[in-house]
Every structure is written in C-alpha cells, then in structure tokens.
CSV table of C-alpha atoms in Angstrom, one decimal:
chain,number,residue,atom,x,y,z
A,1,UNK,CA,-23.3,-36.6,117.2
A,2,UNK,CA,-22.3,-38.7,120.6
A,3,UNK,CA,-23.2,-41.5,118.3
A,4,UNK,CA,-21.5,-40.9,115.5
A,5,UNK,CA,-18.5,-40.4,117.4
A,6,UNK,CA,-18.6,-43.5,119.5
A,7,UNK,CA,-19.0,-45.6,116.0
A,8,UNK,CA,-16.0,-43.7,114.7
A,9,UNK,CA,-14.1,-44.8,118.1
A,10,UNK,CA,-15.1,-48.3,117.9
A,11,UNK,CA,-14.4,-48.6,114.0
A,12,UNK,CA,-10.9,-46.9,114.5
A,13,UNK,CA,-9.9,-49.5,117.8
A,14,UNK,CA,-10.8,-52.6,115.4
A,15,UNK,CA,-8.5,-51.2,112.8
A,16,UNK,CA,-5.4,-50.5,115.0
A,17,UNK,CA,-5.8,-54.3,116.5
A,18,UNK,CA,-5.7,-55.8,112.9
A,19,UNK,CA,-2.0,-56.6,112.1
A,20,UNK,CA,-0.4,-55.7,108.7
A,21,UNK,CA,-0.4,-58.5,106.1
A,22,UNK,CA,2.7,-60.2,106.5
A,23,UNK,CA,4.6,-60.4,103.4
A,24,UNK,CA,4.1,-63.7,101.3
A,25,UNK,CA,6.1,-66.4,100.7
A,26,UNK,CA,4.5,-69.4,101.8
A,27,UNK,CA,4.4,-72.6,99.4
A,28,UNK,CA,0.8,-72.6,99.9
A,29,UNK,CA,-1.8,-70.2,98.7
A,30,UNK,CA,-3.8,-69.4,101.5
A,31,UNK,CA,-7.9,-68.8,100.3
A,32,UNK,CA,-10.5,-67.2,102.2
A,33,UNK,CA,-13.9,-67.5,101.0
A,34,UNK,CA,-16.8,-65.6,102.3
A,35,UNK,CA,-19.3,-68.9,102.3
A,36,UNK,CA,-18.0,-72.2,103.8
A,37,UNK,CA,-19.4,-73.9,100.5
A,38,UNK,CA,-16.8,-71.7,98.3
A,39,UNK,CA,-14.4,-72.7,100.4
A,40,UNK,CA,-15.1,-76.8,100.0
A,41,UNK,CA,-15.2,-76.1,96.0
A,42,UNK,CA,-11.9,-74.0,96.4
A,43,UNK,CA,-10.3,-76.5,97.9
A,44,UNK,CA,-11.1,-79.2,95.5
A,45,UNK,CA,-9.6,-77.0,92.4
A,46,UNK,CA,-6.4,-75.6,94.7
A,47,UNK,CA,-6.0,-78.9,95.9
A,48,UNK,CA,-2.6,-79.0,97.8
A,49,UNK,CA,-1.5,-76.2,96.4
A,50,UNK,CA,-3.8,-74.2,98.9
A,51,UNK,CA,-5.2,-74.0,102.4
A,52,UNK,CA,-8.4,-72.5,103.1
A,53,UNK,CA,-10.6,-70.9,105.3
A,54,UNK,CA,-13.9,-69.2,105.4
A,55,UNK,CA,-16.2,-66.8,107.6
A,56,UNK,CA,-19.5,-68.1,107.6
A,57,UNK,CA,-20.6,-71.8,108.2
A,58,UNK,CA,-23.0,-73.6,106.3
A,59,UNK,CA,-25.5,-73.5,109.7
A,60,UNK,CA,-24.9,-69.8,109.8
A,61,UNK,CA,-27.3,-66.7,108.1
A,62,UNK,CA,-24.8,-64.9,105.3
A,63,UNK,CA,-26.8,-62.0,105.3
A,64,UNK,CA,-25.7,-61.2,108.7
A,65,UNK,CA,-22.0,-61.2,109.6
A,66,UNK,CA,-20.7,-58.9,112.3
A,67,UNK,CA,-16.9,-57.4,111.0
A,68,UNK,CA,-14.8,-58.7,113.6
A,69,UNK,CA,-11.1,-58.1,114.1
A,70,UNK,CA,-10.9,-62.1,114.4
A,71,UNK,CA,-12.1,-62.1,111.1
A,72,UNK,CA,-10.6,-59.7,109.8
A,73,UNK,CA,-7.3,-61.5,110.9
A,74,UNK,CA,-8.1,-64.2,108.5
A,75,UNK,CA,-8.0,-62.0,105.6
A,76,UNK,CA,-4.7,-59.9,106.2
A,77,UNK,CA,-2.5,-62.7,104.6
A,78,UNK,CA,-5.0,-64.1,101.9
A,79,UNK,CA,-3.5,-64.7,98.9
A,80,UNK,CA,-6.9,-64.8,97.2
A,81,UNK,CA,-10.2,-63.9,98.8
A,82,UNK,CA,-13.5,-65.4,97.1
A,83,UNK,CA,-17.0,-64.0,98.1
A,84,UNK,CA,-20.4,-64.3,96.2
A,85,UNK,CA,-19.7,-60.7,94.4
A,86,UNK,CA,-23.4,-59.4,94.5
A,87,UNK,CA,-25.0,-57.9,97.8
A,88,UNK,CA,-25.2,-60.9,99.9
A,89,UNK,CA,-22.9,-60.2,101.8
A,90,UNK,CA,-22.8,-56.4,102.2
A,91,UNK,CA,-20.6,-57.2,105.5
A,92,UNK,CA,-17.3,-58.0,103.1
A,93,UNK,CA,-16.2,-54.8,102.0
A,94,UNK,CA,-15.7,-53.2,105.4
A,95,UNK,CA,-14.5,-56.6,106.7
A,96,UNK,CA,-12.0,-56.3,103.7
A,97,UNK,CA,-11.0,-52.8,104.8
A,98,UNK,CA,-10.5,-53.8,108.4
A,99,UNK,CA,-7.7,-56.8,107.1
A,100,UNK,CA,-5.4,-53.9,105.6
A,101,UNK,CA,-5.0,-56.2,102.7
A,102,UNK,CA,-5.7,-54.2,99.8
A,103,UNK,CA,-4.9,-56.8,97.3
A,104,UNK,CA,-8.1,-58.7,97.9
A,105,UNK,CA,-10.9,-55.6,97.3
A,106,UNK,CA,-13.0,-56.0,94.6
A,107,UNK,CA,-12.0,-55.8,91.3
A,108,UNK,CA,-8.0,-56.7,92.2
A,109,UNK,CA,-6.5,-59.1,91.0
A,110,UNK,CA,-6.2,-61.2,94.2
A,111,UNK,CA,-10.0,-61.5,94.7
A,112,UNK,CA,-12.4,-63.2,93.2
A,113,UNK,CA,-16.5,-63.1,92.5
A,114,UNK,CA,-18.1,-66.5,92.7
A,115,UNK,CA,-20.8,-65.2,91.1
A,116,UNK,CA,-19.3,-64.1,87.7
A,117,UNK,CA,-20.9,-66.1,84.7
A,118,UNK,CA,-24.0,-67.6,86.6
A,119,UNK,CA,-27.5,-66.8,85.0
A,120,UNK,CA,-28.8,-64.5,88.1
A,121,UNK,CA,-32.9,-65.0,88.6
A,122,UNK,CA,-35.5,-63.2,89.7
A,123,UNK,CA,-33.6,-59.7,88.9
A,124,UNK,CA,-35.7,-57.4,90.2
A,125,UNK,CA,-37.3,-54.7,87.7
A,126,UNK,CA,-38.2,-52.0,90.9
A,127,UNK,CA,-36.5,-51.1,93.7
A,128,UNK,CA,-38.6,-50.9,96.7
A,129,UNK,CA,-38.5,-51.1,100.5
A,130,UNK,CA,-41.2,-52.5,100.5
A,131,UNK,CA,-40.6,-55.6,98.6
A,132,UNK,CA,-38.4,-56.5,101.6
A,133,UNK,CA,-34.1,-57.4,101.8
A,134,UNK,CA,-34.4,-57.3,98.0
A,135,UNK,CA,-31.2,-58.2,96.2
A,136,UNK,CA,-30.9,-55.4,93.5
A,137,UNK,CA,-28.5,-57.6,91.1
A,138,UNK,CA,-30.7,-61.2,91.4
A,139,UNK,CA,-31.1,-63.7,93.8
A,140,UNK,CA,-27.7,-64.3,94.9
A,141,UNK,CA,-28.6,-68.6,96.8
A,142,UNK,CA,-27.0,-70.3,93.3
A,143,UNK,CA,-24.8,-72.3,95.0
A,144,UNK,CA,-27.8,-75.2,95.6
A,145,UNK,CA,-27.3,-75.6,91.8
A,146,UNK,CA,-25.1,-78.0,90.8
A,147,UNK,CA,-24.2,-76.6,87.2
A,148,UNK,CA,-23.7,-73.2,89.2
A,149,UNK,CA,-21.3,-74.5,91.5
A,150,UNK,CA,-19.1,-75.7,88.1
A,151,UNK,CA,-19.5,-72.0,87.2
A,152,UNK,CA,-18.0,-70.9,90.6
A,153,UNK,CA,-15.3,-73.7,90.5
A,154,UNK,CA,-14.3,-72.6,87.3
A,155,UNK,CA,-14.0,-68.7,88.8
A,156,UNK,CA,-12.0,-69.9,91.6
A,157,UNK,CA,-10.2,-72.0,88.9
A,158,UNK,CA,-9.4,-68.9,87.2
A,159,UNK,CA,-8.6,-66.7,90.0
A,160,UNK,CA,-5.7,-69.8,91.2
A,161,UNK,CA,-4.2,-69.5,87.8
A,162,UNK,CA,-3.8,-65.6,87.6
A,163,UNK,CA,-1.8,-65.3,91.0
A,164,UNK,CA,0.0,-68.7,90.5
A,165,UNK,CA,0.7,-69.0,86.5
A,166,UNK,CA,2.9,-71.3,87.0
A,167,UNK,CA,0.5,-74.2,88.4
A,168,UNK,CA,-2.5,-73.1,85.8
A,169,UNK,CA,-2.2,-76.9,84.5
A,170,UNK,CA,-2.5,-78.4,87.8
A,171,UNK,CA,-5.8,-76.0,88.8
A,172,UNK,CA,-7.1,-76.7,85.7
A,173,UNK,CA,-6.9,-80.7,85.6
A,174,UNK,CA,-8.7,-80.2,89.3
A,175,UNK,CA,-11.6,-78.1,87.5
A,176,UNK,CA,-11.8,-80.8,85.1
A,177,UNK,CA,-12.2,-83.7,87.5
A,178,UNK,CA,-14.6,-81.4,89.7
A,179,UNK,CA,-16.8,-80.6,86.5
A,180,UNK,CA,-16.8,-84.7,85.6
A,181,UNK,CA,-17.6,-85.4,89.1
A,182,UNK,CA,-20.6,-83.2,89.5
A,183,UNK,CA,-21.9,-84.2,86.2
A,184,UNK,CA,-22.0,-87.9,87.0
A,185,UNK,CA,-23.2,-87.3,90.5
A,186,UNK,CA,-26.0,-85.2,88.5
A,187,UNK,CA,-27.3,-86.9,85.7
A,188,UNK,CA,-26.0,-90.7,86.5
A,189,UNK,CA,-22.7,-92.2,84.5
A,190,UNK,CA,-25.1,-94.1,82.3
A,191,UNK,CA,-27.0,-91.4,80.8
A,192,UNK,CA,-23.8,-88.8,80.7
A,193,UNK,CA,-22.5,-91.6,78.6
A,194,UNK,CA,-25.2,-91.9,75.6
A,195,UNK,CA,-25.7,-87.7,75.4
A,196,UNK,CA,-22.3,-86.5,77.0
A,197,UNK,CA,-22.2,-83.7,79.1
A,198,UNK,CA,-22.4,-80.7,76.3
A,199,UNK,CA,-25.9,-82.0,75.2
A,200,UNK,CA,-26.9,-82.8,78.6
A,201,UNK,CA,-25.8,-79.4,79.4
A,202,UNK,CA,-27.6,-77.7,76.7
A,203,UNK,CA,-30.6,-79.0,77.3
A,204,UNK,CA,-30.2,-78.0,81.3
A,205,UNK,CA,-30.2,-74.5,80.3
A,206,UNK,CA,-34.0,-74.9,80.1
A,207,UNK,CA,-34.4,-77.8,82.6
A,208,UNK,CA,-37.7,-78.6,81.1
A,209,UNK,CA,-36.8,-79.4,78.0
A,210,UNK,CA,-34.2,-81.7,79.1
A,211,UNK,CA,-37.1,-83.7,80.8
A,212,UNK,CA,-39.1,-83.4,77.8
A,213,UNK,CA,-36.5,-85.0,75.6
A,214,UNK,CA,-35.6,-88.1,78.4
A,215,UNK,CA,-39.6,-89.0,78.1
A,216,UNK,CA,-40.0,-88.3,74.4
A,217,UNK,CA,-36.9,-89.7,73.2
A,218,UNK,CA,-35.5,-93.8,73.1
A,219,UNK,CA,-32.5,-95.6,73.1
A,220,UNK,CA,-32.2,-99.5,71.8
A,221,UNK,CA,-36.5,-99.2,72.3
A,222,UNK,CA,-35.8,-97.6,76.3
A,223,UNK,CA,-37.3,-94.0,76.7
A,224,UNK,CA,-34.5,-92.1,77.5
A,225,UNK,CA,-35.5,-91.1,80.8
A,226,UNK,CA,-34.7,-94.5,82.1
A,227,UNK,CA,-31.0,-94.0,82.0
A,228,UNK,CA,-31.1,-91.1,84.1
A,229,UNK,CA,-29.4,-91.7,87.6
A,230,UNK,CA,-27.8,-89.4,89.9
A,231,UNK,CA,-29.2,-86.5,91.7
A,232,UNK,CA,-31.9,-85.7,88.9
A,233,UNK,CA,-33.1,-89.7,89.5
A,234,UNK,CA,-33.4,-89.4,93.4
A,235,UNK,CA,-34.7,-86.1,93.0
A,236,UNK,CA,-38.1,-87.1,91.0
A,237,UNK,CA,-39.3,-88.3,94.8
A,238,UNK,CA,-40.5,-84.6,95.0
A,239,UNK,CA,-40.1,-83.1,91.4
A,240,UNK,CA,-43.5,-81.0,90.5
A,241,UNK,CA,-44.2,-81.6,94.3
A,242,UNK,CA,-45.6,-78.0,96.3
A,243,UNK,CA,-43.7,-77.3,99.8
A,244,UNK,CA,-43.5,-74.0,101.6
A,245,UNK,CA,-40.1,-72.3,102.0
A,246,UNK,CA,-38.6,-70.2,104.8
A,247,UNK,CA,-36.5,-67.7,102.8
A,248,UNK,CA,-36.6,-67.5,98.9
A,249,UNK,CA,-33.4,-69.1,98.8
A,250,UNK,CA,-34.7,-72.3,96.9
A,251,UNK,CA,-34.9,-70.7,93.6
A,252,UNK,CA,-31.6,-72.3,91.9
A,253,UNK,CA,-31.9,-75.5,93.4
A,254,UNK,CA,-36.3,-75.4,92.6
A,255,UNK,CA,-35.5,-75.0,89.2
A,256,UNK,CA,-32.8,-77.5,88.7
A,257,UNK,CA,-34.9,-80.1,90.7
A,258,UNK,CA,-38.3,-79.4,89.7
A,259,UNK,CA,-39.6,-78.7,93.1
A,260,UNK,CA,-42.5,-76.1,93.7
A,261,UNK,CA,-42.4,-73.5,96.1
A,262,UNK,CA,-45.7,-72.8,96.2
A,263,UNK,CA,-45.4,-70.1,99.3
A,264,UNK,CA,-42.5,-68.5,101.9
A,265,UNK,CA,-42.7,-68.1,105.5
A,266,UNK,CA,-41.5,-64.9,105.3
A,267,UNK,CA,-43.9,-62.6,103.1
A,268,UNK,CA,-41.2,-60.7,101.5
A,269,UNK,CA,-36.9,-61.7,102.4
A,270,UNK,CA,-36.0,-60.8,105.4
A,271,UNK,CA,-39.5,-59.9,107.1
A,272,UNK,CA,-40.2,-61.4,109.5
A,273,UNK,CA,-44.2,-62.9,109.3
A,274,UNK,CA,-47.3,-61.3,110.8
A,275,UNK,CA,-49.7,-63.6,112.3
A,276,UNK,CA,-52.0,-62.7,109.6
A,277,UNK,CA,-49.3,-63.8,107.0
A,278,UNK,CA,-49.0,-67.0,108.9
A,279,UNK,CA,-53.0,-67.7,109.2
A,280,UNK,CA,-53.2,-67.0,105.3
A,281,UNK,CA,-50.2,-69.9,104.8
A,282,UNK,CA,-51.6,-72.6,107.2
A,283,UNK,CA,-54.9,-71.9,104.9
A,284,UNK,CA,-53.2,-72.4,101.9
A,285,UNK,CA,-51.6,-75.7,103.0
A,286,UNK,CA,-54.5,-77.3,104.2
A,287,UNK,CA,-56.5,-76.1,100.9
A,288,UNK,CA,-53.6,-77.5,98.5
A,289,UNK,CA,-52.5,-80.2,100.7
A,290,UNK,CA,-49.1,-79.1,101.1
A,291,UNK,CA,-47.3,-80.5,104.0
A,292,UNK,CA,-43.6,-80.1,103.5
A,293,UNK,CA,-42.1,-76.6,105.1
A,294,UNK,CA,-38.6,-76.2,104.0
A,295,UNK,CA,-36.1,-73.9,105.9
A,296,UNK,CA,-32.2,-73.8,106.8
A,297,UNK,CA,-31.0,-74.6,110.0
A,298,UNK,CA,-30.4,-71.0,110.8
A,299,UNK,CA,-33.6,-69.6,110.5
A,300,UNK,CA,-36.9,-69.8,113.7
A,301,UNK,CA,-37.3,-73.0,114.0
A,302,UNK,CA,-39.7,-72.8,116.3
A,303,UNK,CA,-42.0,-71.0,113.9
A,304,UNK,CA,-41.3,-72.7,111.1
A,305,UNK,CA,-43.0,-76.1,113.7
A,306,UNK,CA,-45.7,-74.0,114.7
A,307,UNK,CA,-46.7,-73.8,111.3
A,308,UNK,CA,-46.4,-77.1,110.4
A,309,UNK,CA,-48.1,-78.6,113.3
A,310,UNK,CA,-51.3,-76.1,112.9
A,311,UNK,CA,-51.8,-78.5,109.5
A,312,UNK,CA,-49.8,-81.5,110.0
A,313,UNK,CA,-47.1,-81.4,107.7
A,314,UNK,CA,-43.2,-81.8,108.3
A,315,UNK,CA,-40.9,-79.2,109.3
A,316,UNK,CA,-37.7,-79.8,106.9
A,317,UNK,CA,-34.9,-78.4,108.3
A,318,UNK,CA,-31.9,-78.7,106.0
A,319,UNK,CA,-28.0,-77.2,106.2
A,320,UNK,CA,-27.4,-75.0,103.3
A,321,UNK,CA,-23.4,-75.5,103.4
A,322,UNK,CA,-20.7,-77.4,103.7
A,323,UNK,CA,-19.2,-77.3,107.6
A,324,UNK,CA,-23.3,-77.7,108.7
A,325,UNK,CA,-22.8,-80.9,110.3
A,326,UNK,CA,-19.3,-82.8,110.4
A,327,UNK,CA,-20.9,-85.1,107.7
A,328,UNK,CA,-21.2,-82.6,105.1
A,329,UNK,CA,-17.7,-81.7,103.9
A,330,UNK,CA,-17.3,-81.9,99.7
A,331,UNK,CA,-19.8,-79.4,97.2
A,332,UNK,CA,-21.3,-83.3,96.7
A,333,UNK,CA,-21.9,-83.9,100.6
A,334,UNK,CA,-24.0,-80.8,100.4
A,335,UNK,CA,-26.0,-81.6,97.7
A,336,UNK,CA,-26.7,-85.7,98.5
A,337,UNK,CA,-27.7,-84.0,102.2
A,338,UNK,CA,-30.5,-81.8,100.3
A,339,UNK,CA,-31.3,-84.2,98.0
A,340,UNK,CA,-31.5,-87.0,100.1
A,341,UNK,CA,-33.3,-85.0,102.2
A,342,UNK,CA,-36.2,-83.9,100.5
A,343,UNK,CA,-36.7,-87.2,99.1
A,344,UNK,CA,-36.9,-89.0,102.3
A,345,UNK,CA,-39.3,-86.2,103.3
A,346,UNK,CA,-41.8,-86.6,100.5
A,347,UNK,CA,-41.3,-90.3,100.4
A,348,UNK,CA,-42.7,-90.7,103.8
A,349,UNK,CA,-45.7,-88.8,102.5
A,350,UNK,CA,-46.8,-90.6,99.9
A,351,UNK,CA,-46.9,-93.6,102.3
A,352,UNK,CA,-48.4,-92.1,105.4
C-alpha cells in the first residue's frame, strides 16, 4: 500500500510540472518521433515545413525509456507525434499522458503509427513468458529495411498531409524523391533503369526470387545480376554468410540482405544469457566456423567480446539509428553505416 502510494505521488508531481500545450500557430509543424531514425525520414518528407525532434537516439535501447517530465515537455506542443505503433515502445503511452497533449494519442488524428502497412515477421502464434520480451503483434526492428522505411515515409507522408492539407503537394513530391532515392541507393541506378522500380519491387516481396531472376535472366548477353549496384551489390560481401546476433533485431534487414543469423546472444529477447547458453554458442561457432558477432552499440559489450574472443571471431558493433555517431544523419547514412559495415567485417575474413 506504502508503495502504491508513493508511485501515485511521484506519477501525480511529474504531471503537475508538465505545462499545458501552448496553443498552435507556428509556421512550422513541429514532429516528435519516438525513434531518432523516424525522425531523420520525417524530416526528409516535411522538409522545411517542419522541425523535429525525437526521444531515443540511435545508440540508445527503445525498449527501455524512463517517462520523464523533460520528455514529456517535448510532446505538449507536437503537432504530430510518430512512434513505431506496436509494443516497442510500451513507455509512449504514459509518456503521451504526461505531455497533456491529447491530440497526439493513438488513434487521433495528430499521431501517427510508423508501422502501419509493413509486413510484420515472426508474429508469434503463443503467448508465453517464457519465450522471453516477446512482441505479441511481430517483430517490431523494420526500420533496417530499406523498402520498410519507404513504407514509414509514406505514413509520415500521410500523417503531414492530414494536419496540413494545404501543403499535401509539397509532402508528397518529398515522399517521391525519398522513395527514388532509396531505390537507387538499393538496387544501383543501372539496374532500376532496365526493370524500374515496380518490378524490382515485386520481385523484393520475396527477396529470393529477385536473386533468382538477376542470375537466371540476361540483358544484351549480360546476366542480369551484373547490373545490380547499390546496397544489394555491396551487400553480397556477406549475403548467405552465418554471424551470431545480440538481439533478434536483424530479422528485416537479414532478409533483405541475405545474411544468416545462425544464433543470438541472448537465448530468448530480452534474457539475458546463462553461462551455459554462452558455452553452447562459443561451441556452435567454432563447429560452423562462424566468427562474426553482431550487436548494437547499446547492448554488453563486454560480453558480446568475451564471446568472440573464446573462438576468435570479431565483435561487430554497429549503431542502429540515425543520431549514433555525428556521421550518421540521413535514413541513407544509417543504412551505408550497416552495410558498409558488415561488409568490411566479412571482407577481412575471407582474407585473414
């Protein structure tokens, strides 16, 4: 009971020190985005129609957010509020409530759900503690995929237009140059020229049958795959290559990429590893001669080194979001960083 009051106390004092939202009439929209890498993609599509800001940095855990009234701040004058819309970041609601800014709940019209639209994997069939931090809806880590990030610039696209009707042209020219960029950065302005980005984007659906039509299919006497370029080209340094992850949040980008994560650090998401767990995985490395361990900056480092050192592979440790590193500003920053990355990783492997 002394505990329950206590919480009540301390969830009542954040309240009274979060101003009312001001009333709006600034030129600019001002977006808050739950992930720094929403924000980066939101900025793009509002371009200087907007300002933005966000609440967790790409060298930050989104799982775990403390509501904070200095957070909280940054919502009360939001004019649109963008979060991932699944249970990734079960810290937003109460956050939301804390702002006083109504507006931007769920469901209203001033927020928006990044995840709307995006073919959610690995929905789990049971529910069970025991399985771990189990997202109920899917794995919610899409954002490493580039054709999901078009999905989630076209819902912040969408959400722009519906508070500011008047500008719907100009957020929709943005999406447009956004979409054309990531497909070029993607699949290489040669090949995006000969198929065009609705085939290319068809056959992405089910990325291996986009690589089985590049190798079974010519132009002017050239297979096909060739002409690919981009991010798909650089990425073949480690496509069908095994690595061990930290977290499973690798599935989007695995699949677009072709990389194999053959085993996770953590033996279900969010557990943290037994030293039996860990014994089993150095095993498994040394019998399948894996020697890449990937993980995000936020996660135990020093772990994820032990490990690596007990068989003599390479600790990988990459930013999963813009505002990681001041290098890594742009949806594209993020994904040549990972990319470029891995490569370098697995390139130094086959030549050691």
């Amino acid at each position: 009971m002394r505990h329950q009051s206590l919480l009540l106390l301390s969830v009542l004092s954040l309240s009274l020190s979060i101003p009312a939202a001001p009333a709006r009439g600034s030129d600019h929209l001002k977006v808050v985005t739950t992930l720094s890498t929403y924000a980066a993609i939101a900025r793009e599509i509002g371009g200087e129609r907007v300002t933005v800001d966000w609440i967790v940095n790409g060298n930050q855990d989104p799982h775990f957010v403390r509501p904070r009234p200095s957070l909280a701040r940054k919502l009360a004058d939001a004019d649109l509020f963008v979060s991932t819309g699944l249970d990734l970041e079960l810290w937003a609601p109460s956050l939301v409530d804390l702002s006083g800014n109504s507006e931007i709940r769920s469901g209203q019209r001033r927020y928006v759900s990044a995840a709307q639209g995006v073919h959610l994997l690995e929905v789990p069939k049971v529910i069970s503690r025991g399985e771990g931090g189990v997202h109920i809806y899917g794995n919610p880590h899409f954002i490493n995929d580039p054709l999901a990030a078009q999905v989630v610039a076209r819902n912040i696209a969408t959400g722009l237009a519906r508070i500011d009707p008047q500008h719907a042209d100009y957020y929709r020219k943005n999406l447009a140059r956004f979409d054309a960029e990531i497909d070029r950065r993607l699949y290489g302005p040669e090949l995006l020229r000969l198929l065009g980005a609705k085939l290319l984007h068809r056959l992405s659906e089910k990325p291996a049958a986009l690589w089985s039509f590049l190798e079974s299919n010519k132009y002017k006497g050239q297979p096909l795959i060739d002409k690919l370029g981009g991010w798909l080209r650089q990425g073949r340094a480690f496509r069908g290559r095994k690595a061990i992850a930290y977290h499973k949040g690798w599935v989007y980008f695995s699949r677009r990429f072709g990389l194999r994560i053959a085993d996770y650090v953590e033996p279900r998401p969010s557990i943290p590893p037994t030293p039996r767990h860990i014994e089993q995985l150095i095993e498994r490395m040394r019998n399948e001669g894996i020697d890449i361990i990937l993980a995000a900056t936020f996660y135990d480092q020093a772990k994820v080194r032990r490990v690596a050192e007990a068989v003599g592979a390479r600790p990988v440790i990459v930013c999963t979001g813009t505002a990681c590193r001041p290098e890594i500003k742009s949806y594209c920053d993020l994904i040549d960083h990972l990319v470029g990355t891995l490569a370098a990783a697995f390139e130094r492997g086959a030549g050691s």
